PDB file of C-alpha atoms in Angstrom:
ATOM      1  CA  MET T   1      62.724  62.411  75.322  1.00 69.00           C
ATOM      2  CA  LYS T   2      62.141  65.174  72.781  1.00 81.00           C
ATOM      3  CA  VAL T   3      59.267  66.542  74.853  1.00 88.00           C
ATOM      4  CA  LEU T   4      61.419  66.557  78.001  1.00 92.00           C
ATOM      5  CA  LEU T   5      64.231  68.283  76.121  1.00 93.00           C
ATOM      6  CA  ALA T   6      61.814  70.934  74.825  1.00 93.00           C
ATOM      7  CA  VAL T   7      60.499  71.498  78.362  1.00 95.00           C
ATOM      8  CA  LEU T   8      64.039  72.019  79.669  1.00 96.00           C
ATOM      9  CA  LEU T   9      64.819  74.412  76.820  1.00 96.00           C
ATOM     10  CA  CYS T  10      61.690  76.437  77.601  1.00 96.00           C
ATOM     11  CA  PHE T  11      62.595  76.585  81.301  1.00 97.00           C
ATOM     12  CA  ASN T  12      66.102  77.776  80.513  1.00 96.00           C
ATOM     13  CA  ALA T  13      64.860  80.411  78.079  1.00 97.00           C
ATOM     14  CA  GLY T  14      62.445  81.810  80.648  1.00 97.00           C
ATOM     15  CA  PHE T  15      65.088  81.757  83.380  1.00 98.00           C
ATOM     16  CA  VAL T  16      67.790  83.422  81.266  1.00 97.00           C
ATOM     17  CA  ASP T  17      65.404  86.072  79.960  1.00 96.00           C
ATOM     18  CA  ALA T  18      64.117  86.988  83.423  1.00 97.00           C
ATOM     19  CA  ALA T  19      67.482  86.855  85.194  1.00 97.00           C
ATOM     20  CA  GLY T  20      69.225  88.766  82.415  1.00 95.00           C
ATOM     21  CA  PHE T  21      66.456  91.366  82.311  1.00 96.00           C
ATOM     22  CA  VAL T  22      66.752  92.033  86.048  1.00 96.00           C
ATOM     23  CA  ALA T  23      70.542  91.873  86.273  1.00 95.00           C
ATOM     24  CA  LEU T  24      71.313  93.872  83.136  1.00 95.00           C
ATOM     25  CA  GLY T  25      68.814  96.688  83.124  1.00 92.00           C
ATOM     26  CA  GLY T  26      66.145  95.229  80.889  1.00 94.00           C
ATOM     27  CA  LEU T  27      68.173  93.178  78.401  1.00 96.00           C
ATOM     28  CA  PHE T  28      66.264  90.388  76.628  1.00 95.00           C
ATOM     29  CA  ALA T  29      68.805  87.616  76.076  1.00 96.00           C
ATOM     30  CA  ALA T  30      66.420  84.892  74.856  1.00 94.00           C
ATOM     31  CA  HIS T  31      63.487  86.818  73.348  1.00 91.00           C
ATOM     32  CA  VAL T  32      66.100  88.978  71.695  1.00 93.00           C
ATOM     33  CA  THR T  33      63.750  91.006  69.462  1.00 92.00           C
ATOM     34  CA  GLY T  34      62.204  92.399  72.639  1.00 93.00           C
ATOM     35  CA  ASN T  35      65.227  94.689  72.721  1.00 94.00           C
ATOM     36  CA  PHE T  36      63.709  96.591  69.790  1.00 93.00           C
ATOM     37  CA  VAL T  37      60.938  97.694  72.158  1.00 94.00           C
ATOM     38  CA  THR T  38      63.244  98.682  75.009  1.00 92.00           C
ATOM     39  CA  ILE T  39      65.498 100.607  72.615  1.00 94.00           C
ATOM     40  CA  ALA T  40      62.470 102.423  71.200  1.00 95.00           C
ATOM     41  CA  ALA T  41      61.270 103.198  74.732  1.00 93.00           C
ATOM     42  CA  SER T  42      64.664 104.666  75.619  1.00 92.00           C
ATOM     43  CA  LEU T  43      64.630 106.857  72.521  1.00 93.00           C
ATOM     44  CA  ALA T  44      61.063 107.971  73.226  1.00 95.00           C
ATOM     45  CA  HIS T  45      62.141 109.161  76.678  1.00 92.00           C
ATOM     46  CA  GLY T  46      65.209 110.908  75.292  1.00 93.00           C
ATOM     47  CA  ASP T  47      67.624 108.388  76.795  1.00 91.00           C
ATOM     48  CA  THR T  48      70.530 106.566  75.195  1.00 90.00           C
ATOM     49  CA  PRO T  49      69.926 102.794  74.870  1.00 91.00           C
ATOM     50  CA  SER T  50      72.421 100.622  76.692  1.00 92.00           C
ATOM     51  CA  LEU T  51      75.255  99.200  74.620  1.00 94.00           C
ATOM     52  CA  ALA T  52      74.204  95.622  75.360  1.00 94.00           C
ATOM     53  CA  LYS T  53      70.730  96.195  73.898  1.00 95.00           C
ATOM     54  CA  VAL T  54      72.211  97.691  70.738  1.00 95.00           C
ATOM     55  CA  LEU T  55      74.690  94.853  70.317  1.00 96.00           C
ATOM     56  CA  ALA T  56      72.210  92.056  71.123  1.00 96.00           C
ATOM     57  CA  LEU T  57      70.684  91.755  67.656  1.00 95.00           C
ATOM     58  CA  PRO T  58      73.930  91.726  65.628  1.00 97.00           C
ATOM     59  CA  VAL T  59      75.551  89.309  68.096  1.00 97.00           C
ATOM     60  CA  PHE T  60      72.516  87.043  67.923  1.00 97.00           C
ATOM     61  CA  ALA T  61      72.549  87.120  64.119  1.00 97.00           C
ATOM     62  CA  ILE T  62      76.276  86.367  63.853  1.00 97.00           C
ATOM     63  CA  VAL T  63      76.047  83.436  66.268  1.00 97.00           C
ATOM     64  CA  VAL T  64      73.045  81.919  64.480  1.00 96.00           C
ATOM     65  CA  LEU T  65      74.774  82.158  61.090  1.00 96.00           C
ATOM     66  CA  CYS T  66      78.021  80.718  62.441  1.00 95.00           C
ATOM     67  CA  ALA T  67      76.161  77.954  64.282  1.00 94.00           C
ATOM     68  CA  ARG T  68      74.374  76.934  61.091  1.00 92.00           C
ATOM     69  CA  GLU T  69      77.621  76.753  59.126  1.00 94.00           C
ATOM     70  CA  LEU T  70      79.405  74.850  61.885  1.00 93.00           C
ATOM     71  CA  SER T  71      76.473  72.458  62.232  1.00 90.00           C
ATOM     72  CA  LEU T  72      76.592  71.637  58.519  1.00 91.00           C
ATOM     73  CA  PHE T  73      80.377  71.291  58.642  1.00 93.00           C
ATOM     74  CA  LEU T  74      80.190  68.812  61.541  1.00 91.00           C
ATOM     75  CA  ALA T  75      77.253  66.895  60.060  1.00 86.00           C
ATOM     76  CA  ARG T  76      79.078  66.361  56.760  1.00 90.00           C
ATOM     77  CA  ARG T  77      81.883  64.716  58.696  1.00 90.00           C
ATOM     78  CA  GLY T  78      79.567  62.454  60.622  1.00 87.00           C
ATOM     79  CA  ARG T  79      79.970  64.316  63.911  1.00 89.00           C
ATOM     80  CA  ASP T  80      77.182  64.809  66.443  1.00 86.00           C
ATOM     81  CA  ASP T  81      76.666  68.501  65.678  1.00 89.00           C
ATOM     82  CA  PHE T  82      73.621  68.817  67.912  1.00 90.00           C
ATOM     83  CA  ARG T  83      75.398  67.530  71.016  1.00 91.00           C
ATOM     84  CA  ILE T  84      78.578  69.521  70.286  1.00 92.00           C
ATOM     85  CA  LEU T  85      76.719  72.814  69.888  1.00 93.00           C
ATOM     86  CA  MET T  86      74.565  72.108  72.940  1.00 94.00           C
ATOM     87  CA  ALA T  87      77.816  71.622  74.863  1.00 95.00           C
ATOM     88  CA  ALA T  88      79.018  74.962  73.493  1.00 96.00           C
ATOM     89  CA  LYS T  89      75.835  76.549  74.833  1.00 97.00           C
ATOM     90  CA  LEU T  90      76.552  75.018  78.241  1.00 97.00           C
ATOM     91  CA  VAL T  91      80.058  76.555  78.236  1.00 97.00           C
ATOM     92  CA  LEU T  92      78.644  79.975  77.330  1.00 98.00           C
ATOM     93  CA  LEU T  93      76.088  79.814  80.144  1.00 98.00           C
ATOM     94  CA  ALA T  94      78.762  78.787  82.630  1.00 98.00           C
ATOM     95  CA  HIS T  95      81.005  81.648  81.488  1.00 98.00           C
ATOM     96  CA  ALA T  96      78.164  84.163  81.858  1.00 98.00           C
ATOM     97  CA  ALA T  97      77.490  82.909  85.392  1.00 98.00           C
ATOM     98  CA  LEU T  98      81.161  83.253  86.354  1.00 98.00           C
ATOM     99  CA  VAL T  99      81.301  86.801  84.994  1.00 97.00           C
ATOM    100  CA  ALA T 100      78.091  87.639  86.891  1.00 97.00           C
ATOM    101  CA  VAL T 101      79.335  86.287  90.223  1.00 97.00           C
ATOM    102  CA  GLN T 102      82.805  87.807  89.929  1.00 96.00           C
ATOM    103  CA  ASN T 103      81.694  91.266  88.770  1.00 96.00           C
ATOM    104  CA  GLY T 104      78.053  91.736  89.742  1.00 89.00           C
ATOM    105  CA  PRO T 105      75.795  93.277  90.709  1.00 94.00           C
ATOM    106  CA  PHE T 106      76.062  95.654  87.768  1.00 94.00           C
ATOM    107  CA  TYR T 107      75.179  99.241  88.647  1.00 92.00           C
ATOM    108  CA  ASP T 108      76.613 100.391  85.315  1.00 94.00           C
ATOM    109  CA  HIS T 109      74.947  98.308  82.616  1.00 92.00           C
ATOM    110  CA  ASP T 110      77.420  99.604  80.021  1.00 94.00           C
ATOM    111  CA  SER T 111      80.460  98.395  81.948  1.00 96.00           C
ATOM    112  CA  PRO T 112      82.686  95.920  80.063  1.00 96.00           C
ATOM    113  CA  ALA T 113      81.796  93.065  82.435  1.00 97.00           C
ATOM    114  CA  ALA T 114      78.050  93.719  82.134  1.00 97.00           C
ATOM    115  CA  VAL T 115      78.209  93.869  78.339  1.00 97.00           C
ATOM    116  CA  LEU T 116      80.356  90.721  78.250  1.00 97.00           C
ATOM    117  CA  MET T 117      77.888  88.831  80.430  1.00 97.00           C
ATOM    118  CA  GLY T 118      74.942  90.041  78.383  1.00 97.00           C
ATOM    119  CA  MET T 119      76.441  89.123  75.041  1.00 98.00           C
ATOM    120  CA  THR T 120      77.475  85.706  76.349  1.00 98.00           C
ATOM    121  CA  LEU T 121      73.876  85.025  77.396  1.00 97.00           C
ATOM    122  CA  VAL T 122      72.653  86.281  74.003  1.00 97.00           C
ATOM    123  CA  ALA T 123      75.135  83.983  72.232  1.00 97.00           C
ATOM    124  CA  ALA T 124      73.986  81.004  74.317  1.00 97.00           C
ATOM    125  CA  MET T 125      70.335  81.668  73.496  1.00 97.00           C
ATOM    126  CA  ALA T 126      71.224  82.221  69.834  1.00 96.00           C
ATOM    127  CA  LEU T 127      72.713  78.723  69.776  1.00 95.00           C
ATOM    128  CA  GLN T 128      69.579  77.341  71.419  1.00 95.00           C
ATOM    129  CA  ASN T 129      67.345  79.079  68.888  1.00 93.00           C
ATOM    130  CA  ALA T 130      69.430  77.907  65.936  1.00 93.00           C
ATOM    131  CA  LEU T 131      69.466  74.274  67.111  1.00 90.00           C
ATOM    132  CA  HIS T 132      65.753  74.363  67.847  1.00 87.00           C
ATOM    133  CA  ARG T 133      64.991  75.525  64.320  1.00 86.00           C
ATOM    134  CA  THR T 134      67.200  72.892  62.674  1.00 86.00           C
ATOM    135  CA  HIS T 135      66.858  69.832  64.943  1.00 87.00           C
ATOM    136  CA  LEU T 136      63.554  70.201  66.817  1.00 86.00           C
ATOM    137  CA  THR T 137      61.349  71.504  64.053  1.00 84.00           C
ATOM    138  CA  ASP T 138      58.279  69.666  65.378  1.00 83.00           C
ATOM    139  CA  SER T 139      58.425  71.636  68.657  1.00 86.00           C
ATOM    140  CA  PRO T 140      57.398  75.311  69.025  1.00 88.00           C
ATOM    141  CA  PRO T 141      60.061  77.948  69.715  1.00 89.00           C
ATOM    142  CA  SER T 142      61.376  77.779  73.267  1.00 91.00           C
ATOM    143  CA  THR T 143      62.071  81.500  73.657  1.00 90.00           C
ATOM    144  CA  VAL T 144      58.817  83.103  72.448  1.00 89.00           C
ATOM    145  CA  MET T 145      55.592  81.957  74.092  1.00 93.00           C
ATOM    146  CA  THR T 146      52.971  84.110  72.362  1.00 93.00           C
ATOM    147  CA  GLY T 147      52.282  81.527  69.646  1.00 92.00           C
ATOM    148  CA  THR T 148      52.316  78.681  72.169  1.00 94.00           C
ATOM    149  CA  PHE T 149      49.874  80.476  74.470  1.00 95.00           C
ATOM    150  CA  THR T 150      47.614  81.200  71.501  1.00 96.00           C
ATOM    151  CA  GLN T 151      47.633  77.523  70.497  1.00 94.00           C
ATOM    152  CA  VAL T 152      46.755  76.498  74.062  1.00 96.00           C
ATOM    153  CA  LEU T 153      43.746  78.822  74.050  1.00 96.00           C
ATOM    154  CA  VAL T 154      42.628  77.665  70.599  1.00 95.00           C
ATOM    155  CA  ASP T 155      42.877  74.003  71.632  1.00 94.00           C
ATOM    156  CA  ILE T 156      40.898  74.669  74.809  1.00 95.00           C
ATOM    157  CA  ALA T 157      38.193  76.378  72.753  1.00 94.00           C
ATOM    158  CA  ASN T 158      38.137  73.478  70.277  1.00 92.00           C
ATOM    159  CA  LEU T 159      37.736  70.948  73.095  1.00 94.00           C
ATOM    160  CA  LEU T 160      34.969  72.941  74.753  1.00 92.00           C
ATOM    161  CA  ARG T 161      33.051  73.339  71.486  1.00 90.00           C
ATOM    162  CA  PRO T 162      34.570  70.961  68.957  1.00 88.00           C
ATOM    163  CA  LEU T 163      33.924  71.637  65.299  1.00 83.00           C
ATOM    164  CA  GLU T 164      32.933  68.859  62.928  1.00 81.00           C
ATOM    165  CA  GLY T 165      35.985  66.828  61.997  1.00 80.00           C
ATOM    166  CA  THR T 166      38.051  67.924  65.018  1.00 81.00           C
ATOM    167  CA  ASN T 167      40.532  65.238  66.034  1.00 89.00           C
ATOM    168  CA  ILE T 168      39.873  65.245  69.769  1.00 91.00           C
ATOM    169  CA  PRO T 169      42.727  62.888  70.825  1.00 93.00           C
ATOM    170  CA  ALA T 170      45.277  64.822  68.740  1.00 93.00           C
ATOM    171  CA  THR T 171      44.005  68.135  70.091  1.00 94.00           C
ATOM    172  CA  ARG T 172      44.264  66.917  73.679  1.00 94.00           C
ATOM    173  CA  ALA T 173      47.780  65.599  73.083  1.00 94.00           C
ATOM    174  CA  ARG T 174      48.902  68.907  71.552  1.00 94.00           C
ATOM    175  CA  LEU T 175      47.271  70.853  74.380  1.00 95.00           C
ATOM    176  CA  GLY T 176      49.203  68.775  76.912  1.00 95.00           C
ATOM    177  CA  ARG T 177      52.532  69.396  75.168  1.00 93.00           C
ATOM    178  CA  MET T 178      51.950  73.095  74.608  1.00 95.00           C
ATOM    179  CA  SER T 179      50.773  73.595  78.176  1.00 96.00           C
ATOM    180  CA  ALA T 180      53.928  71.881  79.449  1.00 96.00           C
ATOM    181  CA  TYR T 181      56.132  74.167  77.338  1.00 96.00           C
ATOM    182  CA  LEU T 182      54.287  77.288  78.500  1.00 96.00           C
ATOM    183  CA  ALA T 183      54.366  76.193  82.143  1.00 97.00           C
ATOM    184  CA  ALA T 184      58.113  75.455  81.923  1.00 97.00           C
ATOM    185  CA  PHE T 185      58.838  78.922  80.537  1.00 97.00           C
ATOM    186  CA  LEU T 186      56.713  80.604  83.208  1.00 97.00           C
ATOM    187  CA  PHE T 187      58.329  78.478  85.929  1.00 98.00           C
ATOM    188  CA  GLY T 188      61.741  79.513  84.608  1.00 97.00           C
ATOM    189  CA  CYS T 189      60.790  83.198  84.862  1.00 97.00           C
ATOM    190  CA  LEU T 190      59.369  82.795  88.360  1.00 97.00           C
ATOM    191  CA  SER T 191      62.370  80.761  89.542  1.00 98.00           C
ATOM    192  CA  ALA T 192      64.756  83.415  88.239  1.00 98.00           C
ATOM    193  CA  ALA T 193      62.883  86.150  90.106  1.00 97.00           C
ATOM    194  CA  LEU T 194      62.801  84.264  93.406  1.00 97.00           C
ATOM    195  CA  LEU T 195      66.396  83.040  93.213  1.00 97.00           C
ATOM    196  CA  TYR T 196      67.695  86.480  92.216  1.00 97.00           C
ATOM    197  CA  ARG T 197      66.120  87.918  95.360  1.00 96.00           C
ATOM    198  CA  ALA T 198      67.530  85.074  97.443  1.00 97.00           C
ATOM    199  CA  VAL T 199      71.074  84.630  96.122  1.00 96.00           C
ATOM    200  CA  GLY T 200      71.646  87.454  93.640  1.00 96.00           C
ATOM    201  CA  MET T 201      74.001  86.749  90.755  1.00 96.00           C
ATOM    202  CA  TRP T 202      74.582  83.174  91.894  1.00 97.00           C
ATOM    203  CA  CYS T 203      71.200  82.288  90.387  1.00 97.00           C
ATOM    204  CA  LEU T 204      72.849  82.475  86.939  1.00 97.00           C
ATOM    205  CA  PHE T 205      74.390  79.057  87.569  1.00 98.00           C
ATOM    206  CA  VAL T 206      70.947  77.420  87.354  1.00 98.00           C
ATOM    207  CA  PRO T 207      70.801  77.572  83.511  1.00 97.00           C
ATOM    208  CA  THR T 208      74.206  75.865  83.412  1.00 97.00           C
ATOM    209  CA  PHE T 209      72.952  72.903  85.443  1.00 97.00           C
ATOM    210  CA  VAL T 210      69.782  72.722  83.341  1.00 97.00           C
ATOM    211  CA  ALA T 211      71.935  72.724  80.193  1.00 96.00           C
ATOM    212  CA  VAL T 212      73.750  69.673  81.570  1.00 96.00           C
ATOM    213  CA  ALA T 213      70.377  67.966  82.005  1.00 95.00           C
ATOM    214  CA  GLU T 214      69.472  68.914  78.419  1.00 94.00           C
ATOM    215  CA  ILE T 215      72.529  67.108  77.077  1.00 91.00           C
ATOM    216  CA  PHE T 216      71.669  63.974  79.050  1.00 89.00           C
ATOM    217  CA  THR T 217      68.167  63.938  77.508  1.00 89.00           C
ATOM    218  CA  LEU T 218      69.419  64.167  73.917  1.00 77.00           C
ATOM    219  CA  GLY T 219      69.692  60.461  73.181  1.00 64.00           C
ATOM    220  CA  PRO T 220      70.605  59.754  69.541  1.00 57.00           C
ATOM    221  CA  ASP T 221      71.491  62.831  67.539  1.00 52.00           C
ATOM    222  CA  PRO T 222      68.326  64.307  65.926  1.00 48.00           C
ATOM    223  CA  ALA T 223      69.409  64.766  62.314  1.00 50.00           C
ATOM    224  CA  PRO T 224      69.033  68.327  61.018  1.00 50.00           C
ATOM    225  CA  GLN T 225      66.177  68.909  58.623  1.00 49.00           C
ATOM    226  CA  LYS T 226      67.403  69.292  55.055  1.00 51.00           C
ATOM    227  CA  ASP T 227      67.029  72.702  53.494  1.00 50.00           C
ATOM    228  CA  LYS T 228      64.160  72.898  51.086  1.00 43.00           C
ATOM    229  CA  ALA T 229      64.864  74.177  47.640  1.00 40.00           C
TER     230      ALA T 229
END
């Protein structure tokens, strides 16, 4: 079930990043540090970066810090912090979709509705990132695929020309998992592009439905990894 959950998380990250990028003038909601590049590009061309791109990093940071504190608070009281915060992510995604449908398309990416939608998507992906780092530590990040793609290529090379001592079954198993995560992210991006062309802002409801599926795949609460001294 953990593998299926990770696949769904990767799909949602790809979908949200692609849909948000198209709908909000190049905002990265999942791969949030990508906004550093777009801000730098705006400055290089003598343009003013959009407000959403400037706010994305501080909003992301605040949500991650608050999510960590809330997770510890709930865990100390025996509550299912993982499921509760995943439900909070679902609510944020649903809210972003409603704002998108009611106010989009956004021709002014600095309008209050556009910024609100963007920051809600950023907050949802911040929750996903925080929970991934604390509860799914044996899975690669769901929002950044560079490391996953690199591992896929390295595993392929090791299977084609295995070095002495290479654990072939373990390498094949890891390659299968990593390939599934990468494919899910890419499928999320492609789905967002096609659905945006077909139905416009209504495509933003897809991550909400996927988030519902994520909650149903959780099973028993994965206990957070204890902080190392």
